PDB file of C-alpha atoms in Angstrom:
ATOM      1  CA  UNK A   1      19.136 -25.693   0.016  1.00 64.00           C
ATOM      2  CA  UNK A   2      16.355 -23.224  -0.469  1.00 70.00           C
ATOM      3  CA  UNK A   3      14.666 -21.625   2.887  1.00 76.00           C
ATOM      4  CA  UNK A   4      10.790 -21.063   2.638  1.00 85.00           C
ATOM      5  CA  UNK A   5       9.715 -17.756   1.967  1.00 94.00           C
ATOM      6  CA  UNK A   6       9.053 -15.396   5.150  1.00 97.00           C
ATOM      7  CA  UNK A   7       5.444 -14.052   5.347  1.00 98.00           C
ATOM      8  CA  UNK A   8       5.484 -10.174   6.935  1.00 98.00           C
ATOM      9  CA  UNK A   9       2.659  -8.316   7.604  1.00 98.00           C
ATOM     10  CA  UNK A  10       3.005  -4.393   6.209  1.00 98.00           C
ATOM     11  CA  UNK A  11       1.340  -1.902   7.331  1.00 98.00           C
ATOM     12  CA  UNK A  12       1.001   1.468   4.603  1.00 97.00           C
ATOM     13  CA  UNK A  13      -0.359   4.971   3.713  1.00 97.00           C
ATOM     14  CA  UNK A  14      -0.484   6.716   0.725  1.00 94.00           C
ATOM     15  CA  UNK A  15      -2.520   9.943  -0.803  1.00 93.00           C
ATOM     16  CA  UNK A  16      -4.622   8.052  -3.554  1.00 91.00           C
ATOM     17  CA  UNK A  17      -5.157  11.093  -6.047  1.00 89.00           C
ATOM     18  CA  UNK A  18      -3.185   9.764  -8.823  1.00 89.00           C
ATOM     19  CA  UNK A  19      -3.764   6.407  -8.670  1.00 88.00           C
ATOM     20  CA  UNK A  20      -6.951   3.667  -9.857  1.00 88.00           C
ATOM     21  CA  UNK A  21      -7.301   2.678  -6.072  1.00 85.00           C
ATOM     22  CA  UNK A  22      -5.044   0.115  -4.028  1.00 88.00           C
ATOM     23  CA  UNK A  23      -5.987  -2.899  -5.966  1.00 88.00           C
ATOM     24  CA  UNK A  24      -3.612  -3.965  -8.897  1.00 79.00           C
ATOM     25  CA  UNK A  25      -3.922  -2.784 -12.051  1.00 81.00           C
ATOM     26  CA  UNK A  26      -2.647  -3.802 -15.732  1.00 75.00           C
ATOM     27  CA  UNK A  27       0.201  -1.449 -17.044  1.00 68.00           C
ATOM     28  CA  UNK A  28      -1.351  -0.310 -19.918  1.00 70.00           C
ATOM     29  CA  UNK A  29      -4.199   1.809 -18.142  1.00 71.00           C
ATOM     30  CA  UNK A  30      -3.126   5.434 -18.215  1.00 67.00           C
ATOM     31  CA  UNK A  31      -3.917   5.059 -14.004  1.00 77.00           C
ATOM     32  CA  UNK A  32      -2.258   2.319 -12.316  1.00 86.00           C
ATOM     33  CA  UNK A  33      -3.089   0.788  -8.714  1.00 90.00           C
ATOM     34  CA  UNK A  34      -1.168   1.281  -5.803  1.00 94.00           C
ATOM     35  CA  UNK A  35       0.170  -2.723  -5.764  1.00 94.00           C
ATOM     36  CA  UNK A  36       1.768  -2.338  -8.803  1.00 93.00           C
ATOM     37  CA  UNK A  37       4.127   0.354  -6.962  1.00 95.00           C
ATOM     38  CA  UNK A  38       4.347  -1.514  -3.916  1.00 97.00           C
ATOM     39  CA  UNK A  39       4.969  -4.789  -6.260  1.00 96.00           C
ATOM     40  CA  UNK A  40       7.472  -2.902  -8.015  1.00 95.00           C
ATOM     41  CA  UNK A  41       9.670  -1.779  -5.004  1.00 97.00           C
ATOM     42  CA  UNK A  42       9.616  -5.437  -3.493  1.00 97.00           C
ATOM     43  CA  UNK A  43      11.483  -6.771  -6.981  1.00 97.00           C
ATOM     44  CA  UNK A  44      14.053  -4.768  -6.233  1.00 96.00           C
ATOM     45  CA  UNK A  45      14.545  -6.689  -2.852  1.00 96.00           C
ATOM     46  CA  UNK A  46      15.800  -9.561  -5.498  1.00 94.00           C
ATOM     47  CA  UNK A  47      13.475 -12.064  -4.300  1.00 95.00           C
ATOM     48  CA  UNK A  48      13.817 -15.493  -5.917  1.00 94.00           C
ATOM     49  CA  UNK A  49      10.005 -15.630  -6.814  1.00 94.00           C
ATOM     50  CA  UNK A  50       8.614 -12.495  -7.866  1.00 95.00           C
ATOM     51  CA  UNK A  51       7.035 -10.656  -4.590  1.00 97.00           C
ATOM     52  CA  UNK A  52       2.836 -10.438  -4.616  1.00 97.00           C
ATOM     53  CA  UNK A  53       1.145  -8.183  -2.138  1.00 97.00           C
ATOM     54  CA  UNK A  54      -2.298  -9.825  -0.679  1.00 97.00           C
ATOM     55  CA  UNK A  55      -3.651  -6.553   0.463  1.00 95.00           C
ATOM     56  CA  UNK A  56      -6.587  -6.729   3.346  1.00 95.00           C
ATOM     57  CA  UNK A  57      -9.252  -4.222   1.359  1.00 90.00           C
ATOM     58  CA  UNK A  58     -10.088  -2.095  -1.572  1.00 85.00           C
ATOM     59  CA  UNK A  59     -10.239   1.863  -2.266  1.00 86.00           C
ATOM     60  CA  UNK A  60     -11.707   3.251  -5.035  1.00 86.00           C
ATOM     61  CA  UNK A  61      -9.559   5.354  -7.403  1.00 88.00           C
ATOM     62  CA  UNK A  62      -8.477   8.890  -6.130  1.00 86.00           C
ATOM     63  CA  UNK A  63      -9.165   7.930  -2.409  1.00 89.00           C
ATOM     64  CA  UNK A  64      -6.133   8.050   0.037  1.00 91.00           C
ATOM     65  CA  UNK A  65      -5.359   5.780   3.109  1.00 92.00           C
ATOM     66  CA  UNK A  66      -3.867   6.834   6.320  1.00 93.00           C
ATOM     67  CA  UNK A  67      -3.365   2.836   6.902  1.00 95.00           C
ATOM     68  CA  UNK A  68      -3.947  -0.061   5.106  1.00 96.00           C
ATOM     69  CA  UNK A  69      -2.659  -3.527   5.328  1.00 96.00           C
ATOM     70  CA  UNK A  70      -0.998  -6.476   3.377  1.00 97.00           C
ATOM     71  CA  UNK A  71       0.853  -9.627   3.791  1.00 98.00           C
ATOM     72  CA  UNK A  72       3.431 -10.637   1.513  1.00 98.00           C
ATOM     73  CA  UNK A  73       6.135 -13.565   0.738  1.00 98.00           C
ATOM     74  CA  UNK A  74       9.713 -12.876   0.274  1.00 97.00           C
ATOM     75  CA  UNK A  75      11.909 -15.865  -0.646  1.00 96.00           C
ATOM     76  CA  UNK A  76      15.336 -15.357  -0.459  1.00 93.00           C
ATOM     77  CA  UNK A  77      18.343 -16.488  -2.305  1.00 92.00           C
ATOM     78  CA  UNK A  78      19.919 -19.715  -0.283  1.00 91.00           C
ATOM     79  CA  UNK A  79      22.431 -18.735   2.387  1.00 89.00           C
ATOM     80  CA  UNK A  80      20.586 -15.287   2.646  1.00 91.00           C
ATOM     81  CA  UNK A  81      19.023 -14.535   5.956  1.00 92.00           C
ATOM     82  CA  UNK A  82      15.183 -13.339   5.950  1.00 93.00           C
ATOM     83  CA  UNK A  83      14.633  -9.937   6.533  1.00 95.00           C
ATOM     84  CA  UNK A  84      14.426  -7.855   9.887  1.00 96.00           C
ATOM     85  CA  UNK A  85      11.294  -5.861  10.245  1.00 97.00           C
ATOM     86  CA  UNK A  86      13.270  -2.630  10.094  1.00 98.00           C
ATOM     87  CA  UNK A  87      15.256  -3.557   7.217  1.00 97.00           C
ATOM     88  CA  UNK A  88      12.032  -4.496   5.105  1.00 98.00           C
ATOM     89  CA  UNK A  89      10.800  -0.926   6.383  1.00 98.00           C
ATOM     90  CA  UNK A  90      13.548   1.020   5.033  1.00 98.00           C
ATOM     91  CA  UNK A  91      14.300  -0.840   1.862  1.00 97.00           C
ATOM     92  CA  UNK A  92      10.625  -0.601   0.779  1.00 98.00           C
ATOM     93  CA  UNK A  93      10.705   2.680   1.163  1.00 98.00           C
ATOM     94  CA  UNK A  94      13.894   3.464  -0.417  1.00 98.00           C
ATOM     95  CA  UNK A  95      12.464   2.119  -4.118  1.00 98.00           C
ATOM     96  CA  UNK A  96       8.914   3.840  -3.626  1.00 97.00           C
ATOM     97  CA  UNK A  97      10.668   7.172  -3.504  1.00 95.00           C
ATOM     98  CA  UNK A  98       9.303   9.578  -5.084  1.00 92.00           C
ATOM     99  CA  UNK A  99       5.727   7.896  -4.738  1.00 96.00           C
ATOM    100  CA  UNK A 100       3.454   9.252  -1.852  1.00 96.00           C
ATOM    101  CA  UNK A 101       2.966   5.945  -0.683  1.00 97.00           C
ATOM    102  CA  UNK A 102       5.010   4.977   2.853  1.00 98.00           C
ATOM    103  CA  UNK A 103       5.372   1.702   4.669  1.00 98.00           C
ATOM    104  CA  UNK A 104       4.610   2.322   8.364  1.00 98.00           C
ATOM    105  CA  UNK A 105       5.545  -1.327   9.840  1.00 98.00           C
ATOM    106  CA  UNK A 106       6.163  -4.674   9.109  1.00 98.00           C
ATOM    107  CA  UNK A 107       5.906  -8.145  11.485  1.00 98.00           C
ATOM    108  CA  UNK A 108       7.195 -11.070  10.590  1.00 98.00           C
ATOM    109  CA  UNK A 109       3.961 -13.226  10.648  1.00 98.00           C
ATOM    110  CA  UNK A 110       2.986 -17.031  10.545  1.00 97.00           C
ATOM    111  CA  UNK A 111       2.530 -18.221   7.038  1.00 96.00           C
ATOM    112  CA  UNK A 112      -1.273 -19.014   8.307  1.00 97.00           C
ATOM    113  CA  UNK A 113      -2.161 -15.551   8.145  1.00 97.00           C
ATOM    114  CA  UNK A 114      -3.581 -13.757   5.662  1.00 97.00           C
ATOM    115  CA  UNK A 115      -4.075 -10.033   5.619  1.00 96.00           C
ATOM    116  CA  UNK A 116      -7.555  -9.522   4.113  1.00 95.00           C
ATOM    117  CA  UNK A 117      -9.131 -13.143   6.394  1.00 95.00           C
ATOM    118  CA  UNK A 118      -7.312 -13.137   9.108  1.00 95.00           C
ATOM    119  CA  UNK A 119      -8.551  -9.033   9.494  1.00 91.00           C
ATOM    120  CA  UNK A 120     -10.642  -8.421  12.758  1.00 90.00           C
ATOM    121  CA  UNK A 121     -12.288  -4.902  11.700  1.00 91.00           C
ATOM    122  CA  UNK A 122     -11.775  -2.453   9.430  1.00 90.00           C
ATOM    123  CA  UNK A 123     -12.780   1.106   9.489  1.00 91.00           C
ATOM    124  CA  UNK A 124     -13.290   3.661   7.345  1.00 88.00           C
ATOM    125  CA  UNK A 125     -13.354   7.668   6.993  1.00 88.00           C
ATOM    126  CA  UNK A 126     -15.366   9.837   4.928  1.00 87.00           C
ATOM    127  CA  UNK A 127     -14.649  13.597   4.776  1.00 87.00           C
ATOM    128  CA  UNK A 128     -17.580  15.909   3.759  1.00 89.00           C
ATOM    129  CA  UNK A 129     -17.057  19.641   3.751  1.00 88.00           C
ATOM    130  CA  UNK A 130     -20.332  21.436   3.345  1.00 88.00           C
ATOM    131  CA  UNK A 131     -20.970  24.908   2.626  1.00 86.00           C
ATOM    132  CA  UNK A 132     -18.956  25.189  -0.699  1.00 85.00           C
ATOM    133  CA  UNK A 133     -21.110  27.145  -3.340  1.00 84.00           C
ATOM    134  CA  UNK A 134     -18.366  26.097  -5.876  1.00 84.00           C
ATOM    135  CA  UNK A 135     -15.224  23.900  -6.376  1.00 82.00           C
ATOM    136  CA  UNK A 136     -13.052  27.018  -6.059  1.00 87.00           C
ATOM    137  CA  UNK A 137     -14.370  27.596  -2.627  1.00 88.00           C
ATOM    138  CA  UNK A 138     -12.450  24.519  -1.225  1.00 88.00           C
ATOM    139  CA  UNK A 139      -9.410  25.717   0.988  1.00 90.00           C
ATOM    140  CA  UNK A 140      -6.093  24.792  -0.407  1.00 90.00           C
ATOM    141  CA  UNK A 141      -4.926  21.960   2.381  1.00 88.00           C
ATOM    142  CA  UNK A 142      -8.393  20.426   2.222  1.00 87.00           C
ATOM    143  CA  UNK A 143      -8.094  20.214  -2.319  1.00 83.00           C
ATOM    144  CA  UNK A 144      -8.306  16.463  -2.888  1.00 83.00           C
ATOM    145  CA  UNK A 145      -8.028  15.483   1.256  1.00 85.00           C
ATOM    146  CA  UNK A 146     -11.914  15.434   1.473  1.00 84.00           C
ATOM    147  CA  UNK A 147     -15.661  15.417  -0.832  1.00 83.00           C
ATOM    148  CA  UNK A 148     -17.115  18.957  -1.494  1.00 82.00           C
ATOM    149  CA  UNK A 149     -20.902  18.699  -2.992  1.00 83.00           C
ATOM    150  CA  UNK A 150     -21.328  21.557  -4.193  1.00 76.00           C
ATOM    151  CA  UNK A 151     -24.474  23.160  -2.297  1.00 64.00           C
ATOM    152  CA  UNK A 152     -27.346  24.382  -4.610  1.00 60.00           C
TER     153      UNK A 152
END
C-alpha cells in the first residue's frame, strides 16, 4: 500500500548572481531559476512522483536571499518511512553541492499549508551604497552583495 506524500516546510538561502531569480525556469534559457536546482536535488531523494517546490515569493534575477521559504511533497516508495527533518536537511544539501544555494530547516507540516498563503509577512532588504563615482569604486566583499548608482 502506498503512504501519502509528507508535506515539509524548507527554509533556504542562496547568492542569486547567476541565476534568473527563485522562480522556475525552462532549461533552455542560458539562466535558469533557483527551483530548477532545488527541483533537481529533491529527484535524487527517489521520490515516487517527481518532487515540486511551491515557493512562498519571487526575486528578480541576480538578487540573493538570506531566507526564503517553500513547501514541498515527497512521496515515498511503500514500506519506506517519511523523512526526518534532519535527514531532508542534509540530503538536500548533499545534491545542491556545488550550488550556493543551502537549506537552513525543514518541518514536517500539515498538508493544509501552503508556503506562499499560509505566509504571515514577508520582508525584504535593499542594499544601496552611495558615494561610488564608478563601478570600479565598489569594495570587493560588497561586488554583487548590494546596488551601486553610480553618482553623477
Amino acid at each position: 500500500m502506498v503512504s501519502p506524500p509528507a508535506r515539509y516546510l524548507v527554509l533556504f538561502q542562496y547568492l542569486g548572481s547567476r541565476y534568473s531569480g527563485v522562480m522556475e525556469t525552462s532549461n533552455d534559457q542560458s539562466v535558469i531559476g533557483v527551483q530548477n536546482y532545488l527541483e533537481k536535488a529533491a529527484q535524487n531523494l527517489k521520490p515516487i512522483v517527481p518532487i515540486k517546490f511551491h515557493i512562498s515569493s519571487r526575486t528578480d534575477t541576480g538578487v540573493h536571499a538570506l531566507c526564503n521559504s517553500a513547501h514541498l511533497d515527497i512521496q515515498r516508495p511503500p514500506g519506506k518511512p517519511a523523512f526526518n527533518e534532519k535527514q531532508l536537511i542534509c540530503s538536500l544539501n548533499y545534491h545542491l553541492r556545488p550550488e550556493p544555494i543551502r537549506i537552513l530547516n525543514a518541518y514536517r507540516v500539515t498538508n493544509s499549508f501552503h508556503a506562499r498563503f499560509s505566509a504571515l509577512s514577508r520582508t525584504y532588504i535593499y542594499r544601496v551604497l552611495m558615494g561610488c563615482a564608478h563601478h570600479s569604486e565598489v569594495p570587493v566583499f560588497e561586488k554583487d552583495l548590494c546596488w551601486a548608482p553610480v553618482a553623477s
